[in-house]
XYZ file of C-alpha atoms in Angstrom:
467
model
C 0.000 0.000 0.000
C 1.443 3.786 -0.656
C 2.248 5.582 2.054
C -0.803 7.863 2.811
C -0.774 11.188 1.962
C 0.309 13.773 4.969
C -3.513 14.921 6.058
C -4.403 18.308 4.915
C -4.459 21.118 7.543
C -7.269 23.056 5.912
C -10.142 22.783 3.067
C -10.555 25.044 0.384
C -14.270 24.570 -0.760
C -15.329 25.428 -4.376
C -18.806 24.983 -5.086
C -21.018 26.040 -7.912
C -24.817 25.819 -6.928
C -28.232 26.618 -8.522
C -29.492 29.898 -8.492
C -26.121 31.224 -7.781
C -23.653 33.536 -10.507
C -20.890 31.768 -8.923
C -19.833 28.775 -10.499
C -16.422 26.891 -9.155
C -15.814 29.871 -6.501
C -14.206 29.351 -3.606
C -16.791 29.730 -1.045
C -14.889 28.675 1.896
C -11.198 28.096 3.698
C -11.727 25.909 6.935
C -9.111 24.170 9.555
C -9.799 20.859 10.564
C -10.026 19.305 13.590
C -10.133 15.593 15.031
C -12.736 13.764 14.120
C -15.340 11.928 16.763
C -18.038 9.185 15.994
C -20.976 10.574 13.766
C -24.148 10.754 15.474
C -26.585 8.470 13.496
C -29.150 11.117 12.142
C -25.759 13.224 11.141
C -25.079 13.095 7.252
C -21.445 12.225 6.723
C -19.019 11.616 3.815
C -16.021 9.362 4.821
C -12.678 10.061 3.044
C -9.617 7.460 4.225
C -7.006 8.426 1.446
C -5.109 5.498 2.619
C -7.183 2.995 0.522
C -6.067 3.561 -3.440
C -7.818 2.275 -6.352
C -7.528 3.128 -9.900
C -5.063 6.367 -11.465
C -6.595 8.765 -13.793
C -5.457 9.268 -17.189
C -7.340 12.082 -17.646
C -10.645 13.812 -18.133
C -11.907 15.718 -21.026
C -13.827 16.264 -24.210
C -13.859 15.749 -28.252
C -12.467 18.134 -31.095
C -15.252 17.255 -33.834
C -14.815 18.864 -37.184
C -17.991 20.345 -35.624
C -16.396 22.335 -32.440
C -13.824 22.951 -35.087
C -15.762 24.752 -37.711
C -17.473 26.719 -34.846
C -14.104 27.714 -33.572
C -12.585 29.204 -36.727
C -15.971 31.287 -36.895
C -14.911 32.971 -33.346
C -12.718 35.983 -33.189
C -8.968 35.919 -32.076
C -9.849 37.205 -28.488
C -12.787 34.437 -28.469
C -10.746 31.978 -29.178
C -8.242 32.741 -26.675
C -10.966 32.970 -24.205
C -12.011 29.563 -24.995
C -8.819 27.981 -24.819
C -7.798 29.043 -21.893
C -11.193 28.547 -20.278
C -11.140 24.687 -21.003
C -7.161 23.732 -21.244
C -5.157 26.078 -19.334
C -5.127 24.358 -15.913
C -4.349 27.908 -13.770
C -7.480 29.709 -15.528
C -9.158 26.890 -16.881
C -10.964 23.655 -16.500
C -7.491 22.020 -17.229
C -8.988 19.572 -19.981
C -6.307 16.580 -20.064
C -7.579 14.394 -22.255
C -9.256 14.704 -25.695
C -11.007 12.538 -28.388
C -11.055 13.623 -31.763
C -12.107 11.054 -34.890
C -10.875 9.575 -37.631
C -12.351 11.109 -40.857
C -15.883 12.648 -40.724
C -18.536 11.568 -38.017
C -22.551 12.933 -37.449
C -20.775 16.329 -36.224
C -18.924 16.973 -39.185
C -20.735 19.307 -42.079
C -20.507 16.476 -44.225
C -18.896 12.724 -45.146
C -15.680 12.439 -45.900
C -12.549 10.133 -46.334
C -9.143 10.009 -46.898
C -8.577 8.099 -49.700
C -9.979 8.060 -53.436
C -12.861 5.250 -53.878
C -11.409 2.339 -54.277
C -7.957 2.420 -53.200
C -7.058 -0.551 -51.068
C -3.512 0.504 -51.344
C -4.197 3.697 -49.332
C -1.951 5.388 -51.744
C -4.263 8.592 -52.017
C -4.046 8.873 -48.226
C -4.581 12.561 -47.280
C -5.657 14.037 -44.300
C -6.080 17.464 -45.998
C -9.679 17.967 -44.961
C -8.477 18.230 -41.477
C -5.903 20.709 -41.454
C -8.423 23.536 -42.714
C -10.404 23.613 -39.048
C -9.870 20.237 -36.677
C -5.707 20.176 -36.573
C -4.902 24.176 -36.051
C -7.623 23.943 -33.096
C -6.247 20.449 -31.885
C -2.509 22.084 -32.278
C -3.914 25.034 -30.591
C -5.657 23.107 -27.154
C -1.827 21.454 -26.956
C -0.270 24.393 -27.008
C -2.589 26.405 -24.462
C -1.910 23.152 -22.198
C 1.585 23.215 -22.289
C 1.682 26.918 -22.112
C -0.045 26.505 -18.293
C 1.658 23.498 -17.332
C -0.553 20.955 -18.387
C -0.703 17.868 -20.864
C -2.857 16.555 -22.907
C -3.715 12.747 -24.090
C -5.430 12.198 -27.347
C -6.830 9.759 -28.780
C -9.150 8.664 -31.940
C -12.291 6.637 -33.200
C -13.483 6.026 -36.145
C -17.169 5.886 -37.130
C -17.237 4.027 -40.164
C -15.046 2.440 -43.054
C -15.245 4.062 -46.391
C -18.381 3.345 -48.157
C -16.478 1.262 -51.038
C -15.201 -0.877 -47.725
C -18.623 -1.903 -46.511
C -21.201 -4.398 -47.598
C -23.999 -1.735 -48.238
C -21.382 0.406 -49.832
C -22.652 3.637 -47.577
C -20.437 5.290 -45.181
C -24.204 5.857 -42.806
C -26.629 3.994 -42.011
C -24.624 0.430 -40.311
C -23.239 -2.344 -42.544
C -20.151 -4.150 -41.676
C -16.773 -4.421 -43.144
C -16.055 -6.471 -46.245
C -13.490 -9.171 -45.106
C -11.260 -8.653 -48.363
C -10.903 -4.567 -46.770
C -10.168 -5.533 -43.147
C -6.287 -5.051 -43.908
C -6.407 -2.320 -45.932
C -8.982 -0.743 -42.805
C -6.228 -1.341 -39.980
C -3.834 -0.218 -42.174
C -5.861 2.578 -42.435
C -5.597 3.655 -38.504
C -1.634 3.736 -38.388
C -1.652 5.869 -41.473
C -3.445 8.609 -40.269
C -1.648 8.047 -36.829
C 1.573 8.764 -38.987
C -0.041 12.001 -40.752
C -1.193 13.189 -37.690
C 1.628 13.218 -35.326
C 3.516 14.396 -38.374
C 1.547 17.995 -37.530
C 2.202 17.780 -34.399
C -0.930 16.091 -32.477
C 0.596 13.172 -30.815
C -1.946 10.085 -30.707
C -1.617 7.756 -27.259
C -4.325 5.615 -28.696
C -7.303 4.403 -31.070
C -10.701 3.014 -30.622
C -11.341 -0.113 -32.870
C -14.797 1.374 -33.385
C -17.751 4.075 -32.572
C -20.678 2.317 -31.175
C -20.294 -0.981 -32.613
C -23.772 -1.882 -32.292
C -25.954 0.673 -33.531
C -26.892 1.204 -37.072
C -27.423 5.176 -37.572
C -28.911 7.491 -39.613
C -24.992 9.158 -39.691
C -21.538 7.758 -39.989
C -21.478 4.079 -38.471
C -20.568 0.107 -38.849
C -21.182 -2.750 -37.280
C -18.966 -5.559 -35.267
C -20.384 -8.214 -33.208
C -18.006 -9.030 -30.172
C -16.556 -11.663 -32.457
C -16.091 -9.822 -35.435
C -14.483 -7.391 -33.548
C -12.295 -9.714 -31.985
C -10.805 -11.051 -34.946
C -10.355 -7.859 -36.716
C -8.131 -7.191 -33.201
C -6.534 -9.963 -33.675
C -5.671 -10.634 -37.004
C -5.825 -7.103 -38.595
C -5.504 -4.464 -36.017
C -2.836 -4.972 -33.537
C -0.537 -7.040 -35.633
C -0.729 -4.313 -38.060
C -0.040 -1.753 -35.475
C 2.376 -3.653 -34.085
C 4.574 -4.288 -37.758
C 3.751 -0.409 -38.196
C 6.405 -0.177 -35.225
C 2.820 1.353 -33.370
C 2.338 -0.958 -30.992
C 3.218 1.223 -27.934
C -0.186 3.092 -28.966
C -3.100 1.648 -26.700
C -5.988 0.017 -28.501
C -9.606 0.770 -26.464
C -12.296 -2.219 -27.647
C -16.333 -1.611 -27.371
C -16.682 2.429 -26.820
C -20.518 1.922 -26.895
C -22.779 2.188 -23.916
C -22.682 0.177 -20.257
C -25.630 -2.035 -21.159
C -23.502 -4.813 -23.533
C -20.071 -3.727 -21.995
C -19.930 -7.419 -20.106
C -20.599 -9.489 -23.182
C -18.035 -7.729 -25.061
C -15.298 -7.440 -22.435
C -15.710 -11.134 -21.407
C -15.613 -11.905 -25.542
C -12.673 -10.147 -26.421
C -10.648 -10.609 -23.187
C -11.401 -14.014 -22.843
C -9.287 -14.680 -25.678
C -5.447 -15.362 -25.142
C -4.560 -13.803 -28.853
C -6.986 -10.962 -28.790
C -6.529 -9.465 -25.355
C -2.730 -8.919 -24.964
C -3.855 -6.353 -27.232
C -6.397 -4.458 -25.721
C -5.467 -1.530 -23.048
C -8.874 -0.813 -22.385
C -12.820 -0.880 -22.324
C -14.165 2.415 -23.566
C -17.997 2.862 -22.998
C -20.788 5.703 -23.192
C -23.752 6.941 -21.353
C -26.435 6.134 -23.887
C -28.353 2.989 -22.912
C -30.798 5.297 -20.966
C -32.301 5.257 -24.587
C -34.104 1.757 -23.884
C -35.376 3.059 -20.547
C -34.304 2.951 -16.751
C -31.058 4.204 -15.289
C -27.703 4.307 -16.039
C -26.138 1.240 -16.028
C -23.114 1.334 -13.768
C -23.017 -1.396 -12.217
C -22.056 -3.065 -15.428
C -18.674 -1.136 -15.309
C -17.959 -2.091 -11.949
C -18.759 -5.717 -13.048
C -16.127 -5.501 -15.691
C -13.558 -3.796 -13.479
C -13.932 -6.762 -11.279
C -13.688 -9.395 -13.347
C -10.792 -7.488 -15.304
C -8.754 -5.275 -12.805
C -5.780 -4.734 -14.774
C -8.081 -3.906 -17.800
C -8.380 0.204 -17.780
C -12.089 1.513 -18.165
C -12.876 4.650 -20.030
C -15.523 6.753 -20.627
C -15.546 7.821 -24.190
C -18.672 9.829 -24.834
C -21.107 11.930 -23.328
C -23.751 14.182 -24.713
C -27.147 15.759 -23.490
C -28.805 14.768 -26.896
C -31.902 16.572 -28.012
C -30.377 20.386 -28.289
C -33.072 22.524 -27.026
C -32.147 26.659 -26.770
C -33.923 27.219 -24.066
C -32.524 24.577 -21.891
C -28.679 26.388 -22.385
C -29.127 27.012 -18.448
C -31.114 23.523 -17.331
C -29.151 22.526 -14.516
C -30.617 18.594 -14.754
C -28.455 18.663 -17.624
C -25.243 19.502 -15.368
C -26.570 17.327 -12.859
C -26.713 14.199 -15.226
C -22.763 15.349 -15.614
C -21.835 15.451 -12.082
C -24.149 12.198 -11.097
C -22.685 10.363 -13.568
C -19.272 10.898 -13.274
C -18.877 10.440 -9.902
C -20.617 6.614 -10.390
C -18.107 5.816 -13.644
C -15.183 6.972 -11.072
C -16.366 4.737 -7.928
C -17.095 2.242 -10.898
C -13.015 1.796 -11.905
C -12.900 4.138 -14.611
C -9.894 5.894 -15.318
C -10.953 8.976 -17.281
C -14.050 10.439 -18.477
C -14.247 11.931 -21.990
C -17.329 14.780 -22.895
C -18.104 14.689 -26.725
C -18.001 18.144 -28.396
C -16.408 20.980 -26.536
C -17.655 23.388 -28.581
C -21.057 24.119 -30.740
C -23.117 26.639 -32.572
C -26.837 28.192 -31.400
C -28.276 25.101 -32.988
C -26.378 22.295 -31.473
C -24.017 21.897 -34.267
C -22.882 21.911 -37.447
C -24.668 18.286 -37.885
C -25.031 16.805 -41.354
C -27.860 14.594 -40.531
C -29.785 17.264 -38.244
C -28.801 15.019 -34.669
C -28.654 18.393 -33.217
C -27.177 17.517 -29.177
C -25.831 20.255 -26.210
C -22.020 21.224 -25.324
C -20.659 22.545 -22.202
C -19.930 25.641 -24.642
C -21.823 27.198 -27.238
C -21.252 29.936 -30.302
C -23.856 32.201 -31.583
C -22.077 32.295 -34.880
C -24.399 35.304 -35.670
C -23.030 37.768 -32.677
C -19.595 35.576 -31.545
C -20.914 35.212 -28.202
C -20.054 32.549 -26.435
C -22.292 30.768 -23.500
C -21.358 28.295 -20.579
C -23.672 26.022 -19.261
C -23.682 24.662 -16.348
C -22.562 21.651 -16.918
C -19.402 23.381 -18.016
C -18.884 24.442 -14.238
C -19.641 20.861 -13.440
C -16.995 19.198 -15.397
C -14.458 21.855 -14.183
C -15.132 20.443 -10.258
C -13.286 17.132 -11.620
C -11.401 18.341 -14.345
C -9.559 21.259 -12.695
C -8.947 19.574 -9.290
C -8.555 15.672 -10.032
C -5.295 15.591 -12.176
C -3.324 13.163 -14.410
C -1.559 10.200 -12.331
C -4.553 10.914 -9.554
C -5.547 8.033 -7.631
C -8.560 7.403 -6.003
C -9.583 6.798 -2.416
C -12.215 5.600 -0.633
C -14.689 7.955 -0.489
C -18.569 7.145 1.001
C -21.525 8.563 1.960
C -23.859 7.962 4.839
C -26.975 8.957 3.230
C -28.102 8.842 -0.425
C -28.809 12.457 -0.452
C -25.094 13.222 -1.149
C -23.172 11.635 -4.129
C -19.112 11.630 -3.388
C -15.931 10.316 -5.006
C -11.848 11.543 -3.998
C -8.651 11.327 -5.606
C -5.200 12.232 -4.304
C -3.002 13.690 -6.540
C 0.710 13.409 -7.080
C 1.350 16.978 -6.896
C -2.317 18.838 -5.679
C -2.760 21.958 -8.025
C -2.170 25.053 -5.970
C -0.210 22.392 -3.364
C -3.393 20.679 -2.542
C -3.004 17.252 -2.902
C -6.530 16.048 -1.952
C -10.182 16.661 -4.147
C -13.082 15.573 -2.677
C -16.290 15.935 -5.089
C -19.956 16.096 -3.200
C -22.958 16.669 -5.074
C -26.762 17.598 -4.143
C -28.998 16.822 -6.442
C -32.132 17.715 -3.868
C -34.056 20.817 -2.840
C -33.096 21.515 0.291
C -29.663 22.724 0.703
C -27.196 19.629 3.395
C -25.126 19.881 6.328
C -22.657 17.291 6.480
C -19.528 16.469 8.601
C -16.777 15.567 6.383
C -14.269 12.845 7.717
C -10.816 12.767 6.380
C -9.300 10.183 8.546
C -9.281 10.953 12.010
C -9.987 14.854 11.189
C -13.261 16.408 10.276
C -15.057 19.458 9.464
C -18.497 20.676 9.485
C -19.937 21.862 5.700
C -22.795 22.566 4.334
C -23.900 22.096 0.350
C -26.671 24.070 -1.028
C -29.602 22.528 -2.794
C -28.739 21.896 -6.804
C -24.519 22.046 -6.055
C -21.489 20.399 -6.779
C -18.646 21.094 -3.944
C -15.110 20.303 -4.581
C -13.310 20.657 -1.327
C -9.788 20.786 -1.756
C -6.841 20.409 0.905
C-alpha cells in the first residue's frame, strides 16, 4: 500500500450551486479538527485516502470537425478565451484528455474520407480535410496546455469504413466491413496516426470502433463481439504492431454500459486478442431503452478485469433545445454520472463536443445535441452552461496520475468520489467531489481520517473541497 498522503491542515471549498452567478468559486477556507463518531441522524461523507484504487489518465472532451468549424468562426480574443477557459489548468478547466475522430462523423458538415474510392492501397491517403479547421484547433488546445503546465492525451475513433469498404457500400446507415478490406482498414488507422503526429498532435491511442452496435442514420458500422475480436486480432494490432505502433493503446467496445460485459468477457477471454487491448471504452447512452444508467455493469467488468483500464468515451445531453442552455438537470446528469463511472473503476471520463453553434451543431444529418460551450455564430458570443462548471469540479482539481480513495456517503442524499493527486494543483493534494442533487440545501460532517469538518452544500450544487 502507498504511504498515505500527509492529512491536509485546511479545506478550500469550491462549489457552484443553482441559483447562484458563482460557479467553481471558492466559497470557503476551513481548519480541521479531530474527528469523533458521527451521530446516526448526522449526514457524513467518509474520506480514508489510505485505501487507493484506480489512477486517472485524464478527463476531457472531443475536437469534432464540428467544435472545429465553430471555432474558426470565433474571433482571435474568443478563441483565446475559450482555450484558456477549457485547457489552461491555472485559468481553466485544465482539460487533459481529448477525443477527436478519424475522418468525418454525425458532427462533421458532411462525409468524408481520406482516400480516393477504391484504393485498397491507401496510396491517395490525405488528411487534408483536417488541417483547414480540426488540426490548427487540436494544435492550438496542446499548445494552451503546455503553455499553463498541463498535458494533454489524445486519442481517436473512427465511425465508419469508407463506403467502397462496406457491404452496403454507404459510409451511414450500419453495414459491416467487407473481409477482403479488413487489412487495408487497420492499415488505415496507423496511417493517419503517422499524418497526424507528423503535424504535431501526438496520438496515445485508437478506438477499434464508434458504437459498434448501432446502425445510424450518420456515420457508423457494425462488429459483433466476435467480429471485432478477430479484426483485433488478425488485422488491427498485428498491423499496429509491424507499423512499429504498438506502444499506442488500442480501447475495444466504446458503446454504452448495457452490452459492456458481453463484449469485455468476448474479447478478453481470448489469449490472442486481449494482450492487445489496453482498455474498455464505454458511453452513457443505454438510458435510450429506458431505466437508469447502467453502472453497475462497469464495476462488473472492473472486477472481473482489474488490470483492464475503463474509459468513458462519450457523453452528450442529446436533443439540443435553446432554451434549456441554463437547465441545470443537464449539469446534474454530468456530475451524477461521473462520480458513479469513477467509484465504478474508470480511469478517465471523456465529454463529446467541446464546442457548438446556437443550434447544437454543425450536424449533417440534423442530430442536433448540447455542449458545455456554445457559439452564436451570428453575434460571436459565447455561452457556458452549467454543466461546463460541473466538469471543471473534476477536471480542474482531479489531475493526471490521480488516484482514487475511498470515499462514502452515509446517506443517499449526497453523491461523493476523492482522488489524491501526485502533486495537488495550488499544493493541494486532496479533491473531494460532493454533489446535491435535492431541494433543500445539506449539512454534512466531512471525515478525512481521524480529522473532520463541518460543511454545508446548497440545494442543486457540486462542492469540490480541496486540501
Amino acid at each position: 500500500m502507498p504511504t498515505p498522503t500527509a492529512p491536509p491542515r485546511s479545506l478550500q471549498v469550491f462549489t457552484t450551486a443553482q441559483g447562484s452567478p458563482q460557479r467553481l468559486a471558492l466559497t470557503a477556507t476551513l481548519p480541521l479538527g479531530s474527528g469523533a463518531q458521527p451521530p446516526e441522524g448526522d449526514v457524513s461523507v467518509f474520506v480514508n485516502p489510505a485505501l487507493r484504487f484506480q489512477t486517472l489518465l485524464g478527463i476531457g472532451g472531443a475536437v469534432t470537425d464540428a467544435a472545429a468549424e465553430v471555432f474558426a468562426k470565433l474571433s482571435p480574443a474568443k478563441q483565446d478565451e475559450l482555450l484558456k477557459a477549457y485547457f489552461d489548468p491555472a485559468q481553466g478547466l485544465g482539460y487533459s484528455l481529448l477525443r477527436t475522430t478519424i475522418h468525418s462523423s454525425d458532427f462533421s458538415s458532411a462525409s468524408y474520407t481520406y482516400v480516393n474510392n477504391g484504393d485498397a492501397a491507401l496510396a491517395s491517403f490525405d488528411i487534408a480535410p483536417d488541417r483547414r479547421y480540426r488540426l490548427p484547433l487540436l494544435q492550438r488546445a496542446l499548445k494552451t496546455a503546455a503553455a499553463g503546465g498541463g498535458s494533454v492525451t489524445t486519442f481517436a475513433s473512427p465511425w465508419s469504413a469508407p463506403a467502397w469498404m462496406k457491404d452496403n457500400a454507404n459510409m451511414l446507415q450500419g453495414g459491416k466491413l467487407l473481409p477482403q478490406y479488413a487489412g487495408a482498414w487497420a492499415l488505415y488507422f496507423t496511417k493517419f496516426i503517422r499524418a497526424y503526429e507528423k503535424e504535431g498532435v501526438p496520438i496515445w491511442g485508437i478506438t477499434v470502433q464508434n458504437e459498434p452496435m448501432a446502425k445510424q442514420t450518420w456515420e457508423s458500422m457494425i462488429f459483433t463481439a466476435e467480429e471485432e475480436r478477430d479484426f483485433l486480432k488478425n488485422h488491427l494490432g498485428p498491423t499496429m504492431q509491424r507499423e512499429g505502433l504498438g506502444d499506442r493503446k488500442i480501447i475495444v467496445w466504446d458503446h454504452n454500459r448495457d452490452l459492456i460485459t458481453h463484449r469485455a468477457h468476448t474479447i478478453l477471454g481470448d489469449p490472442e486478442a486481449a494482450p492487445y487491448v489496453w482498455g474498455v471504452g464505454f458511453h452513457w447512452y443505454e438510458t435510450w431503452a429506458g431505466g437508469e444508467p447502467m453502472h453497475r455493469n462497469v464495476a462488473a467488468v472492473h472486477e472481473a478485469y482489474p488490470k483492464v483500464n475503463l474509459l468513458l468515451t462519450e457523453a452528450t445531453v442529446e436533443r439540443f433545445d435553446p432554451a434549456r442552455l441554463q437547465w441545470w438537470p443537464n449539469a446534474e446528469r454530468y456530475g451524477s454520472q461521473m462520480i458513479a463511472d469513477f467509484n465504478s473503476g474508470a480511469v478517465g471520463w471523456t465529454d463529446w463536443n467541446i464546442l457548438l453553434d446556437e443550434r447544437g451543431g454543425p450536424n449533417h444529418v440534423g442530430n442536433f445535441c448540447f455542449a458545455p460551450v456554445h457559439a452564436d455564430t451570428k453575434t460571436g458570443e459565447l455561452t457556458y452552461t452549467p454543466s461546463f462548471a460541473y466538469l471543471g469540479h473534476f477536471s480542474k482539481f482531479i489531475r493526471p496520475g490521480a488516484q482514487r480513495v475511498s470515499a462514502v456517503s452515509s446517506r443517499s442524499t449526497l453523491q461523493t468520489t476523492a482522488f489524491v493527486n501526485p502533486q495537488g494543483p495550488t499544493g493541494r493534494q486532496l479533491a473531494v467531489v460532493v454533489m446535491n442533487s435535492g431541494d433543500a440545501a445539506v449539512s454534512y460532517r466531512l471525515q478525512i481520517g481521524a480529522q473532520e469538518v463541518a460543511l454545508t452544500i446548497p440545494a442543486h450544487a457540486i462542492q469540490t473541497i480541496a486540501g
